[in-house]
Short mmCIF file of C-alpha atoms in Angstrom, two decimals:
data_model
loop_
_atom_site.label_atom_id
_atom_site.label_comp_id
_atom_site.label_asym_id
_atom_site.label_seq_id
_atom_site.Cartn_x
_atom_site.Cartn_y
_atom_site.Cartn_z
CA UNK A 539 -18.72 -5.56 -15.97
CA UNK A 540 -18.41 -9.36 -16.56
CA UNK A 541 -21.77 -10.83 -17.61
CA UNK A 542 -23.08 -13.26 -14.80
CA UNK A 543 -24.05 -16.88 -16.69
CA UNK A 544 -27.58 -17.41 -17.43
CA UNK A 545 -28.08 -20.24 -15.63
CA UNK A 546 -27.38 -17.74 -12.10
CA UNK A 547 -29.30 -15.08 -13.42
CA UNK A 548 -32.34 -17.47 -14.09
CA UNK A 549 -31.83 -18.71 -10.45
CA UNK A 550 -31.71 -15.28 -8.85
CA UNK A 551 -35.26 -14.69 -10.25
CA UNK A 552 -36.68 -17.68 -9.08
CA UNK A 553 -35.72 -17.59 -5.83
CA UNK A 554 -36.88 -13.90 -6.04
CA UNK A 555 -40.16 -14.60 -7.32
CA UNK A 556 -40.95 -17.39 -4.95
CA UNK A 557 -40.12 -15.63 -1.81
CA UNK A 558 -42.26 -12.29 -2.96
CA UNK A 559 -44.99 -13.72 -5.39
CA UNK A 560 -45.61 -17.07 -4.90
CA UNK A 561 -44.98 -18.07 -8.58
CA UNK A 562 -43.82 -21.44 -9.96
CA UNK A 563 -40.30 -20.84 -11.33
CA UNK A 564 -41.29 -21.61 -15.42
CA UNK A 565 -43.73 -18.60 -15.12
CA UNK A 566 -40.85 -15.75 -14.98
CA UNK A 567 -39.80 -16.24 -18.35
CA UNK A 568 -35.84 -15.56 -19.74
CA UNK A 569 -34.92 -12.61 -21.66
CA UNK A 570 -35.89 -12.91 -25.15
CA UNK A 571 -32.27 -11.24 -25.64
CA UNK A 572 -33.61 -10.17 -29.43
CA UNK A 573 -36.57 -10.62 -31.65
CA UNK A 574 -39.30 -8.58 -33.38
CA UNK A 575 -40.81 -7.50 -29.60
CA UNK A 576 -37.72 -7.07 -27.75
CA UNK A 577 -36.13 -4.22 -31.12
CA UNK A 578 -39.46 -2.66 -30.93
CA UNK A 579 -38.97 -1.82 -27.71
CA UNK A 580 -35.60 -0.60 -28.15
CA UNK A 581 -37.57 1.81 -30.64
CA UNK A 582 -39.84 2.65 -28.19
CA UNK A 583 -37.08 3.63 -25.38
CA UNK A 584 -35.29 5.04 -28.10
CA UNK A 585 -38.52 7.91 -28.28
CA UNK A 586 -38.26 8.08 -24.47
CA UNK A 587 -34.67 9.30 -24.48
CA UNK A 588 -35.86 11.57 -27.55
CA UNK A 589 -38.08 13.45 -25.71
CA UNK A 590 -36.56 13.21 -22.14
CA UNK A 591 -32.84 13.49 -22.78
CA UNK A 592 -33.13 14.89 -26.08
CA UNK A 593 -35.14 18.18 -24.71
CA UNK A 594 -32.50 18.29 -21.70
CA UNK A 595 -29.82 18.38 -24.03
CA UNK A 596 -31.52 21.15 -25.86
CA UNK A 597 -32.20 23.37 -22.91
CA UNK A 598 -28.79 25.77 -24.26
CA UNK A 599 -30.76 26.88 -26.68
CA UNK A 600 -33.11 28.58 -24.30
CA UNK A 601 -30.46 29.48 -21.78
CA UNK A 602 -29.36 31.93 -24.42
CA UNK A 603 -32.73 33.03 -25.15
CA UNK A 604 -34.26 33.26 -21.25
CA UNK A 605 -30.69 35.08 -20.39
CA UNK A 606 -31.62 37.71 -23.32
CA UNK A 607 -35.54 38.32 -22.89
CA UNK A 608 -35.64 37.58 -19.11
CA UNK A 609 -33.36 39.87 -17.51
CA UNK A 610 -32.02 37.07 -14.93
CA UNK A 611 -28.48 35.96 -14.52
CA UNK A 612 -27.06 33.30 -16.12
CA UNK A 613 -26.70 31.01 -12.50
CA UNK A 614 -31.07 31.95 -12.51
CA UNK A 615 -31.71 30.58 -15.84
CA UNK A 616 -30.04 27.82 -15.27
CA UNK A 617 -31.85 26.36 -12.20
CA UNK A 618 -34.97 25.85 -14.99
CA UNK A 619 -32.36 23.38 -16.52
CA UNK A 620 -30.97 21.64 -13.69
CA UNK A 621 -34.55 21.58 -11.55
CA UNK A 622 -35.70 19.88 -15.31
CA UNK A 623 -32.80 17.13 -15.22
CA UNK A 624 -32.92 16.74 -11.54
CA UNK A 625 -36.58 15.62 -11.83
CA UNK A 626 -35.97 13.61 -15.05
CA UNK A 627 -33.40 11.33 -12.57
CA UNK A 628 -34.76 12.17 -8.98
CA UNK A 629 -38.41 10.87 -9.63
CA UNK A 630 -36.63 7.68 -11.12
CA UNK A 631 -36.55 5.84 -7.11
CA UNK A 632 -40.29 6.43 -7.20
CA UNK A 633 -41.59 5.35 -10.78
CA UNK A 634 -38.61 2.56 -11.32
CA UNK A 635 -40.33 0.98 -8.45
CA UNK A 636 -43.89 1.72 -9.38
CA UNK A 637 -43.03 0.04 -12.70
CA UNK A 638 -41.49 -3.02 -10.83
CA UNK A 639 -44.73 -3.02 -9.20
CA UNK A 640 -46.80 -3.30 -12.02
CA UNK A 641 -47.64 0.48 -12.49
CA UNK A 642 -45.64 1.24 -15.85
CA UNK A 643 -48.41 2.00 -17.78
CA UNK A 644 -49.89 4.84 -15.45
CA UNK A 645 -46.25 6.00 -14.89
CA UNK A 646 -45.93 6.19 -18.90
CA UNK A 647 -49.07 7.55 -19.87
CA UNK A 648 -48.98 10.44 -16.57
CA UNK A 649 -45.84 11.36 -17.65
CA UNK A 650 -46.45 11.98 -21.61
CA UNK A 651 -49.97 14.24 -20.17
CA UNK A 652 -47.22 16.18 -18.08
CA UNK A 653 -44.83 16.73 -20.70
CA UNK A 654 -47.39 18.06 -23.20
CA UNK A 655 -48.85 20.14 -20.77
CA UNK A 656 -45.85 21.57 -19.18
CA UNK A 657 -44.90 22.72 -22.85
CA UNK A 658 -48.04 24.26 -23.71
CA UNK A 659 -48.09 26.20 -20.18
CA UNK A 660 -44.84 27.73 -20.78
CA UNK A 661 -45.60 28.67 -24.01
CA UNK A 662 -48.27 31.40 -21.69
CA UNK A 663 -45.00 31.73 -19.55
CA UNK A 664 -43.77 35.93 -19.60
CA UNK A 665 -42.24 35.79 -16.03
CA UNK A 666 -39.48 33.81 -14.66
CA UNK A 667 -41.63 32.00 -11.84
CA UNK A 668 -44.39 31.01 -14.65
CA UNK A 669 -41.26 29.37 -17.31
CA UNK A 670 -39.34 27.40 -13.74
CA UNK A 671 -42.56 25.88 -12.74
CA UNK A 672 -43.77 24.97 -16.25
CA UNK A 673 -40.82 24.25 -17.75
CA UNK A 674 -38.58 22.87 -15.11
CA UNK A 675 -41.25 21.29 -12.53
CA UNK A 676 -44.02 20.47 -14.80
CA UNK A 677 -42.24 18.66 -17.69
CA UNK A 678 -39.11 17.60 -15.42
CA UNK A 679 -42.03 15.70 -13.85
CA UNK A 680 -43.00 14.05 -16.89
CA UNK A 681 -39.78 13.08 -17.92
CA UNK A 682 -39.16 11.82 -14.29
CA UNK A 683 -42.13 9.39 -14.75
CA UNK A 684 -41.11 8.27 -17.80
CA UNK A 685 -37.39 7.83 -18.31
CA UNK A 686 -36.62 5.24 -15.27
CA UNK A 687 -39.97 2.91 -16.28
CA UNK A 688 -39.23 3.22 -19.71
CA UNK A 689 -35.10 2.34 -19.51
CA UNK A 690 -36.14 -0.13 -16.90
CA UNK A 691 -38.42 -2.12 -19.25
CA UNK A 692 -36.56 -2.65 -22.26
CA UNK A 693 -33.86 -3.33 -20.39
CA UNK A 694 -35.92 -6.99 -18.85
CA UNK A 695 -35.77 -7.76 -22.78
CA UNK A 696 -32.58 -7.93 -22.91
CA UNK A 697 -29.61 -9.76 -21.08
CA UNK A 698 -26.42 -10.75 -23.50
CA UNK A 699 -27.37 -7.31 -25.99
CA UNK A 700 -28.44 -4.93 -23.07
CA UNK A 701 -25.60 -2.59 -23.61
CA UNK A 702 -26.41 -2.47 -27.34
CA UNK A 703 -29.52 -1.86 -26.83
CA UNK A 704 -29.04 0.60 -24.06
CA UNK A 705 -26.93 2.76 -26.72
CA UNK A 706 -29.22 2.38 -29.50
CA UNK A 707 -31.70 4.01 -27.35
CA UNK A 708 -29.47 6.64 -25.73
CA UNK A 709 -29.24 7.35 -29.34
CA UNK A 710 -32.38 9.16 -28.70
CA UNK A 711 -31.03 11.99 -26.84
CA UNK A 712 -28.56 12.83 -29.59
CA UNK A 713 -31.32 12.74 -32.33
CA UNK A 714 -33.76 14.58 -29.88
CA UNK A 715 -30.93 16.86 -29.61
CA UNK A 716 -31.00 17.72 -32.90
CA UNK A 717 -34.48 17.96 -33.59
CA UNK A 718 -35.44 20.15 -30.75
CA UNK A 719 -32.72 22.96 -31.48
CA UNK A 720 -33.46 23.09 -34.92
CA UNK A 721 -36.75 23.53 -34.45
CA UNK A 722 -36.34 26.34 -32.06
CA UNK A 723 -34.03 27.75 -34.38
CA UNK A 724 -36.58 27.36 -36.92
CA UNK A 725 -39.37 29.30 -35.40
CA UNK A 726 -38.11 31.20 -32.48
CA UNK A 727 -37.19 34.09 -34.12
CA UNK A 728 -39.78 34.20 -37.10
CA UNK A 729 -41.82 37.51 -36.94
CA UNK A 730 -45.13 35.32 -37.73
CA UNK A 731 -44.23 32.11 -35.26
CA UNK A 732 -42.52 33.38 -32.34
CA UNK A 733 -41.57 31.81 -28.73
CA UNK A 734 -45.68 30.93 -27.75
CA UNK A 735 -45.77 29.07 -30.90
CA UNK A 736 -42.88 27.57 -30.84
CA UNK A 737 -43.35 25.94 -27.19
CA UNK A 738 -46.78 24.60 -28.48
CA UNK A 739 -45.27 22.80 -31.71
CA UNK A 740 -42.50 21.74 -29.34
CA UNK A 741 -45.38 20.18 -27.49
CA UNK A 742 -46.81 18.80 -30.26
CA UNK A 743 -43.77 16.76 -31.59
CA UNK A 744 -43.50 15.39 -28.18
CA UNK A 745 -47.12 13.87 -28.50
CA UNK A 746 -46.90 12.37 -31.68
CA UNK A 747 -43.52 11.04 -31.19
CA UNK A 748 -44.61 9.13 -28.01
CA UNK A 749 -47.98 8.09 -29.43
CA UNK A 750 -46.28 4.37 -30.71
CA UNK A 751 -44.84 4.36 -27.35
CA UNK A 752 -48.29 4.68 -25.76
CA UNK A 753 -49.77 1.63 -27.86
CA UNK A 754 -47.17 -0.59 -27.64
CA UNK A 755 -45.20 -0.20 -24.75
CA UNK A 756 -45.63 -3.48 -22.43
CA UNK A 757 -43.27 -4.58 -19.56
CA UNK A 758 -41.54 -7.80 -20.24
CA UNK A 759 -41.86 -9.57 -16.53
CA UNK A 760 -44.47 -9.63 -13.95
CA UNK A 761 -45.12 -7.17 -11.32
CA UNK A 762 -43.20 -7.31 -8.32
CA UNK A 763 -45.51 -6.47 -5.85
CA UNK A 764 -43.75 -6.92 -2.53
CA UNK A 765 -40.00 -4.83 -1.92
CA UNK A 766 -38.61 -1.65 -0.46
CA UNK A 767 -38.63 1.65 -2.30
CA UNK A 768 -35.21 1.77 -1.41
CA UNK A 769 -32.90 -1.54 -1.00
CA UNK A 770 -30.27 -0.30 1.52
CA UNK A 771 -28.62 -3.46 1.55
CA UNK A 772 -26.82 -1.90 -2.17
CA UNK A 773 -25.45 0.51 0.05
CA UNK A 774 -23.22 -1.95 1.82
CA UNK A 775 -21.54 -3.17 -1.85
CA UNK A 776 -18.87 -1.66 -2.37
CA UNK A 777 -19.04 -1.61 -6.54
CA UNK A 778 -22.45 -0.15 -6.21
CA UNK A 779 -21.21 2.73 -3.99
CA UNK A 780 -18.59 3.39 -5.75
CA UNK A 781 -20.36 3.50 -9.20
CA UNK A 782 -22.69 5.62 -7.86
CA UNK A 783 -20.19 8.20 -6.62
CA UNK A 784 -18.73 7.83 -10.23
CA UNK A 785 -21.80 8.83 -12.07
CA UNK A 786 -22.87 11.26 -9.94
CA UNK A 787 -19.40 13.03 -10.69
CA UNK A 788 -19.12 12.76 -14.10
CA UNK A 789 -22.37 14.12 -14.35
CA UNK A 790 -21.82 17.37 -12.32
CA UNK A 791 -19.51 18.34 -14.77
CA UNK A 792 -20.86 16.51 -18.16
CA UNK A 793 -23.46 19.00 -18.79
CA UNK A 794 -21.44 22.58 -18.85
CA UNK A 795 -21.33 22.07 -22.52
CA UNK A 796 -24.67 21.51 -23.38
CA UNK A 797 -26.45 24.71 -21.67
CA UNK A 798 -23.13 27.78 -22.15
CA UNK A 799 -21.22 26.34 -25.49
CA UNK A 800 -24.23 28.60 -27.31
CA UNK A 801 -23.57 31.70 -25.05
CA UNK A 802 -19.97 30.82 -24.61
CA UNK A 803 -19.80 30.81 -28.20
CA UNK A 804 -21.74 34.30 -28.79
CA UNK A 805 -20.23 36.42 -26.38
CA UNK A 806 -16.37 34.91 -26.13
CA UNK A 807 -15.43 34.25 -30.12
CA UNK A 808 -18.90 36.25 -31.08
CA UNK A 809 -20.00 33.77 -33.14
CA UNK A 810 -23.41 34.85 -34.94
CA UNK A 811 -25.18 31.39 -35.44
CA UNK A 812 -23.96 30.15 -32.24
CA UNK A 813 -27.20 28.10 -32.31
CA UNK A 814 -25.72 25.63 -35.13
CA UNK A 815 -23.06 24.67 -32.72
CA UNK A 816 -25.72 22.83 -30.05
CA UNK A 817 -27.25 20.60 -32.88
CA UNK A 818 -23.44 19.90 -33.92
CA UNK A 819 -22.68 19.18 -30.78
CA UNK A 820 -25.66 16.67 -30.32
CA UNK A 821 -25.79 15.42 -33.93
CA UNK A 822 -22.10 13.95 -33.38
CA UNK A 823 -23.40 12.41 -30.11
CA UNK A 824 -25.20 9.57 -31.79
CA UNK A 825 -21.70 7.87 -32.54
CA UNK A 826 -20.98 8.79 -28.97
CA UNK A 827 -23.98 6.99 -27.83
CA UNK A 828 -23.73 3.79 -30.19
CA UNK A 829 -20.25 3.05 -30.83
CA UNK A 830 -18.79 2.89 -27.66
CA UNK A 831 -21.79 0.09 -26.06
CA UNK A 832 -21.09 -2.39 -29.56
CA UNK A 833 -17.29 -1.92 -28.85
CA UNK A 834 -17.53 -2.20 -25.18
CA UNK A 835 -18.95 -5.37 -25.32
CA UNK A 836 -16.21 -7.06 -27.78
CA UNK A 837 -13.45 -5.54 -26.72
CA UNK A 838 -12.49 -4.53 -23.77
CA UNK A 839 -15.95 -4.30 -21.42
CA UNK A 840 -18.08 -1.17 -20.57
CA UNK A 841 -16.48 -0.37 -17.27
CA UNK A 842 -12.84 -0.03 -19.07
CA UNK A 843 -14.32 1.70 -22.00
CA UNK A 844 -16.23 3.77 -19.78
CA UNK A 845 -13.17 5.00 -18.18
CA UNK A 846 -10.85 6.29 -20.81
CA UNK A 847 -14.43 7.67 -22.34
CA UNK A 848 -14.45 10.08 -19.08
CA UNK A 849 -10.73 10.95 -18.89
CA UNK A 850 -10.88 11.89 -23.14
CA UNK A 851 -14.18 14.05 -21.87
CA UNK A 852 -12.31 16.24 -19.19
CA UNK A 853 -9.21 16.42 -21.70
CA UNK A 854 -11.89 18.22 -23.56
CA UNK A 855 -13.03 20.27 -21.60
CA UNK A 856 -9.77 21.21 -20.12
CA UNK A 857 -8.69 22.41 -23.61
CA UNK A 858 -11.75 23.79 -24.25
CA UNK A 859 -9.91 26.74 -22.08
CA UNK A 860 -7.35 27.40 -25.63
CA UNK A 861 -10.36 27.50 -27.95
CA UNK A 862 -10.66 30.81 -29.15
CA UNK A 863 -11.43 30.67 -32.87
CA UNK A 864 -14.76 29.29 -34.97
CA UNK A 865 -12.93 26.96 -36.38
CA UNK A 866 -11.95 25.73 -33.44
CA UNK A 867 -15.07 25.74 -31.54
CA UNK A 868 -16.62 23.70 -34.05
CA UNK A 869 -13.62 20.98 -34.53
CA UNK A 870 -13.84 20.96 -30.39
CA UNK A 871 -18.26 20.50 -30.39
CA UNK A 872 -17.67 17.32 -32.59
CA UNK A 873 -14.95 15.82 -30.47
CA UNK A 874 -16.20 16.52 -27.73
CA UNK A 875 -20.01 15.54 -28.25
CA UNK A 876 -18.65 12.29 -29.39
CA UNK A 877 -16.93 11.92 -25.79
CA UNK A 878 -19.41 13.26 -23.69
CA UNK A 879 -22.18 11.38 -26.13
CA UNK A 880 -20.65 8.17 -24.89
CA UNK A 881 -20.39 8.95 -21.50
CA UNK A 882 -24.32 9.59 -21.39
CA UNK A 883 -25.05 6.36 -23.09
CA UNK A 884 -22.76 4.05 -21.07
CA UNK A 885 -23.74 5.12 -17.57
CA UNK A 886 -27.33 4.75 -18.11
CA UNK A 887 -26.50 1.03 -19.46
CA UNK A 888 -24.08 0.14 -16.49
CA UNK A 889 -26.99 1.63 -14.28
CA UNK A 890 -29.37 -1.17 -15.11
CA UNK A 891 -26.32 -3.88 -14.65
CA UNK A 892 -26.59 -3.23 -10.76
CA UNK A 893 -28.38 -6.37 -9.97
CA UNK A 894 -28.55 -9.39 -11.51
CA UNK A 895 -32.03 -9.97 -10.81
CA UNK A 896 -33.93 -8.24 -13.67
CA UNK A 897 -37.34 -7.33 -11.91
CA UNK A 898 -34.92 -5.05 -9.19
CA UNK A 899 -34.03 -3.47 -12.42
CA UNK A 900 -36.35 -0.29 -11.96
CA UNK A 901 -35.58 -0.30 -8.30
CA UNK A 902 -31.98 -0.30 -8.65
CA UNK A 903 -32.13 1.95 -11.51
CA UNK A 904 -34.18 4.67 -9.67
CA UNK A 905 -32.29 4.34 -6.62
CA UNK A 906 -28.89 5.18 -8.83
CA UNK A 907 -30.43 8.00 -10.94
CA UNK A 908 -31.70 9.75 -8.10
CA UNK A 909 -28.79 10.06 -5.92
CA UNK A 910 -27.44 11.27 -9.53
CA UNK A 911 -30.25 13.64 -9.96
CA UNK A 912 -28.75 16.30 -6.89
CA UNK A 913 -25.06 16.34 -9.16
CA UNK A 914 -27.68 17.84 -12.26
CA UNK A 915 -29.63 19.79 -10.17
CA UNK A 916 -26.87 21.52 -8.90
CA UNK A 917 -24.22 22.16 -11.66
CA UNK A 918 -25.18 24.88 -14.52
CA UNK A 919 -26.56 26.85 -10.93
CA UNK A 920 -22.53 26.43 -9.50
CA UNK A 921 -21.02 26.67 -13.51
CA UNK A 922 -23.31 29.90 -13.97
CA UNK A 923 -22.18 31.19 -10.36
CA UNK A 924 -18.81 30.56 -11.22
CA UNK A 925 -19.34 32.41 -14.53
CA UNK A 926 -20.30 35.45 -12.93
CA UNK A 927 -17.66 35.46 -10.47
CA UNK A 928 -15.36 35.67 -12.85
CA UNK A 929 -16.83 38.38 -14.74
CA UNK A 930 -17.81 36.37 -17.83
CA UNK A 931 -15.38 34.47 -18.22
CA UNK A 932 -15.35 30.62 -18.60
CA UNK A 933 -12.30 28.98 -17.09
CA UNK A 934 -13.59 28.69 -13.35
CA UNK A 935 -16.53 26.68 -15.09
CA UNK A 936 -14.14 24.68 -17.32
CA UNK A 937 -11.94 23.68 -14.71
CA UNK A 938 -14.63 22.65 -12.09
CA UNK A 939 -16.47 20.76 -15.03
CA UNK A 940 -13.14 18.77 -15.81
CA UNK A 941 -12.13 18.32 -12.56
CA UNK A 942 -15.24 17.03 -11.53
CA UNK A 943 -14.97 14.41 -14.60
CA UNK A 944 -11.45 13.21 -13.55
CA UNK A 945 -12.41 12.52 -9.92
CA UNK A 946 -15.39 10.78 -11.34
CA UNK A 947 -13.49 8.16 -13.27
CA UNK A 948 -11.45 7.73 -10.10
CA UNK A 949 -14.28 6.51 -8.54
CA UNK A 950 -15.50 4.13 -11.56
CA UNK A 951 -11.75 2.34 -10.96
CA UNK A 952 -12.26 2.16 -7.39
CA UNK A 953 -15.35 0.32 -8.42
CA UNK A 954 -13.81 -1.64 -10.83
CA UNK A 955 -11.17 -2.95 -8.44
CA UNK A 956 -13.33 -3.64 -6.40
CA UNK A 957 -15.22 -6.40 -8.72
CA UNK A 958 -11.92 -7.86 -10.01
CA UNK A 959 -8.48 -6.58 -8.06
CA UNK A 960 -5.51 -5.74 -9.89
CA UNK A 961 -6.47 -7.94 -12.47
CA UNK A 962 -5.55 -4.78 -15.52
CA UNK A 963 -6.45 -7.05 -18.40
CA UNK A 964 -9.84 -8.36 -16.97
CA UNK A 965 -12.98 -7.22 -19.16
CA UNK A 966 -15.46 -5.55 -17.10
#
């Protein structure tokens, strides 16, 4: 997406600011674009993707260990996942614009008590109902209220180095994704620890982790006290639509990976520390999630590099079909979490690119991520379904997964032609 010139951008805000607030156009300052403040708070998003993204990514871990102890179907368990990462992106329309509004802080700190509590509730959980509305409702909740605020914000810091700082802290989900399955790992299954415990330290790295956060997170620009919830004039651009439609597809099938690789993995090549393979799989994903943004940016442009990024991620999965080996499952985790890694960083970053007037960023943001949020809610229920259709087998899932990818990046073209034509060697 081509960069629009300062000069514009600073003029956008103005004329935004004077219409809704009243202010004289010297007090909406520019983007810092760098600095001790503005890296900070790439640090401080960096924790919010760590506990938000990174648990999400982690949830495989207990979809092979609710599908064990439970007795529920796979297509059950996995509603706790998707009703979890449909909440993390669905509340997003309602605390993006809260935090335009001047409400971050309550969004932040209300989310961080949910989170905390929703862990230490399941950890009582015995009973399916008691794990979906702890786990799933009560800390997708939390993560709702904090990932859209907290993107939103350290996004206004930036403007030239917002993709690079958008994958430095969509770096968090990968390390988050390592942490989190490791430390299930860990303790799960230790006579003296066991899955009460376990939830409650999981609970308690989530509070210390987001303590710095809680001190030091600040928005960059002033509240924005008059706007819609919702700005259906976005509906009527033609990029925006389209990139919408493109994310929402890529992430119906981006996901299959991160909840069944585990069980996949146990039950297809029985593969005894199947485990191993989701930290793998999320340890490669920090080059996914950081490469690709520096690159995009002096090379070629995100939407381009976001493009063959989703085609190399449904080539994956597509051959994921011929794996049959542990060899092979392991050489296909890294590839693959490097391609799907990048896919979860990028989108995020062209999210907050959907205006050029950065105090609509959390508006804009929410309004993209929720419409997103029904794609996550909805695919390891359909991927599961699919799985038992087909008596335990994985190719219906594969193939619905890929194909879902491929139509997505259709989509992300359509949107890209739409911003610059034909024009094949435009960076965008």
């Amino acid at each position: 997406m081509v960069q629009p010139k300062t000069t514009m951008l600073q003029s956008d805000i103005e004329s935004h600011c004077n219409k809704d607030q009243g202010l004289e156009p010297a007090k909406l300052p520019t983007p810092p674009d760098g600095g001790t403040k503005a890296w900070v708070h790439v640090f401080f998003c960096h924790m919010v993707f760590f506990n938000t993204w990174g648990v999400t990514n982690s949830y495989g871990v207990f979809q092979q260990y609710y599908t064990q102890t439970l007795g529920h179907p796979p297509s059950d368990i996995g509603w706790i996942g998707g009703v979890q990462m449909f909440l993390l992106f669905g509340v997003g329309v309602f605390s993006g614009r809260a935090s335009d509004a001047g409400y971050f802080r309550h969004c932040f700190v209300t989310g961080v008590i949910l989170q905390v509590l929703g862990m230490c509730l399941t950890s009582l959980g015995t009973r399916y109902y008691q794990i979906f509305l702890s786990q799933a409702v009560c800390v997708g909740l939390g993560n709702g209220l904090l990932f859209t605020p907290g993107l939103s914000v350290m996004s206004s810091y930036f403007q030239k180095n917002r993709v690079v700082a958008v994958g430095l802290s969509a770096a968090g989900a990968a390390t988050g994704g390592m942490v989190y399955p490791a430390t299930v790992n860990a303790l799960l299954y230790h006579s003296s620890v066991g899955y009460p415990w376990t939830m409650r330290i999981l609970g308690l790295i989530m509070l210390v982790t987001h303590i710095p956060s809680i001190v030091g997170y600040r928005p960059y620009l002033p509240p924005r006290s008059v706007g819609p919830l919702v700005e259906w004039q976005a509906f009527r651009e033609k990029p925006f639509v389209f990139f919408v439609a493109s994310m929402f597809f890529n992430f119906w099938g981006l996901y299959m990976a991160f909840f069944y690789l585990g069980i996949f993995a146990r039950e297809t090549i029985h593969l005894a520390d199947s485990l191993n393979l989701l930290i793998v799989l999320n340890g490669v994903g920090v080059i996914g999630r950081t490469v690709p943004n520096f690159l995009s940016e002096r090379t070629i442009g995100i939407m381009n590099i976001t493009v063959i990024i989703s085609l190399t991620s449904a080539v994956c999965i597509y051959c994921w079909a011929a794996v049959h080996t542990s060899t092979g499952i392991y050489v296909w985790a890294v590839i693959y979490g490097i391609a799907g890694g990048g896919a979860q960083a990028l989108f995020p970053a062209m999210a907050t690119r959907q205006t050029s007037e950065l105090d609509k960023v959390g508006t804009r943001t929410g309004m993209v991520l929720s419409i997103v949020s029904l794609a996550c809610l909805t695919a390891a229920p359909i991927q599961g379904a699919l799985i038992e259709r087909d008596g335990g087998k994985y190719l219906g899932a594969q193939l619905f997964s890929a194909s879902s990818i491929i139509l997505g990046a259709g989509f992300l073209l359509l949107s890209r032609w739409s911003r610059v034509g034909m024009k094949f060697k435009a960076k965008i």
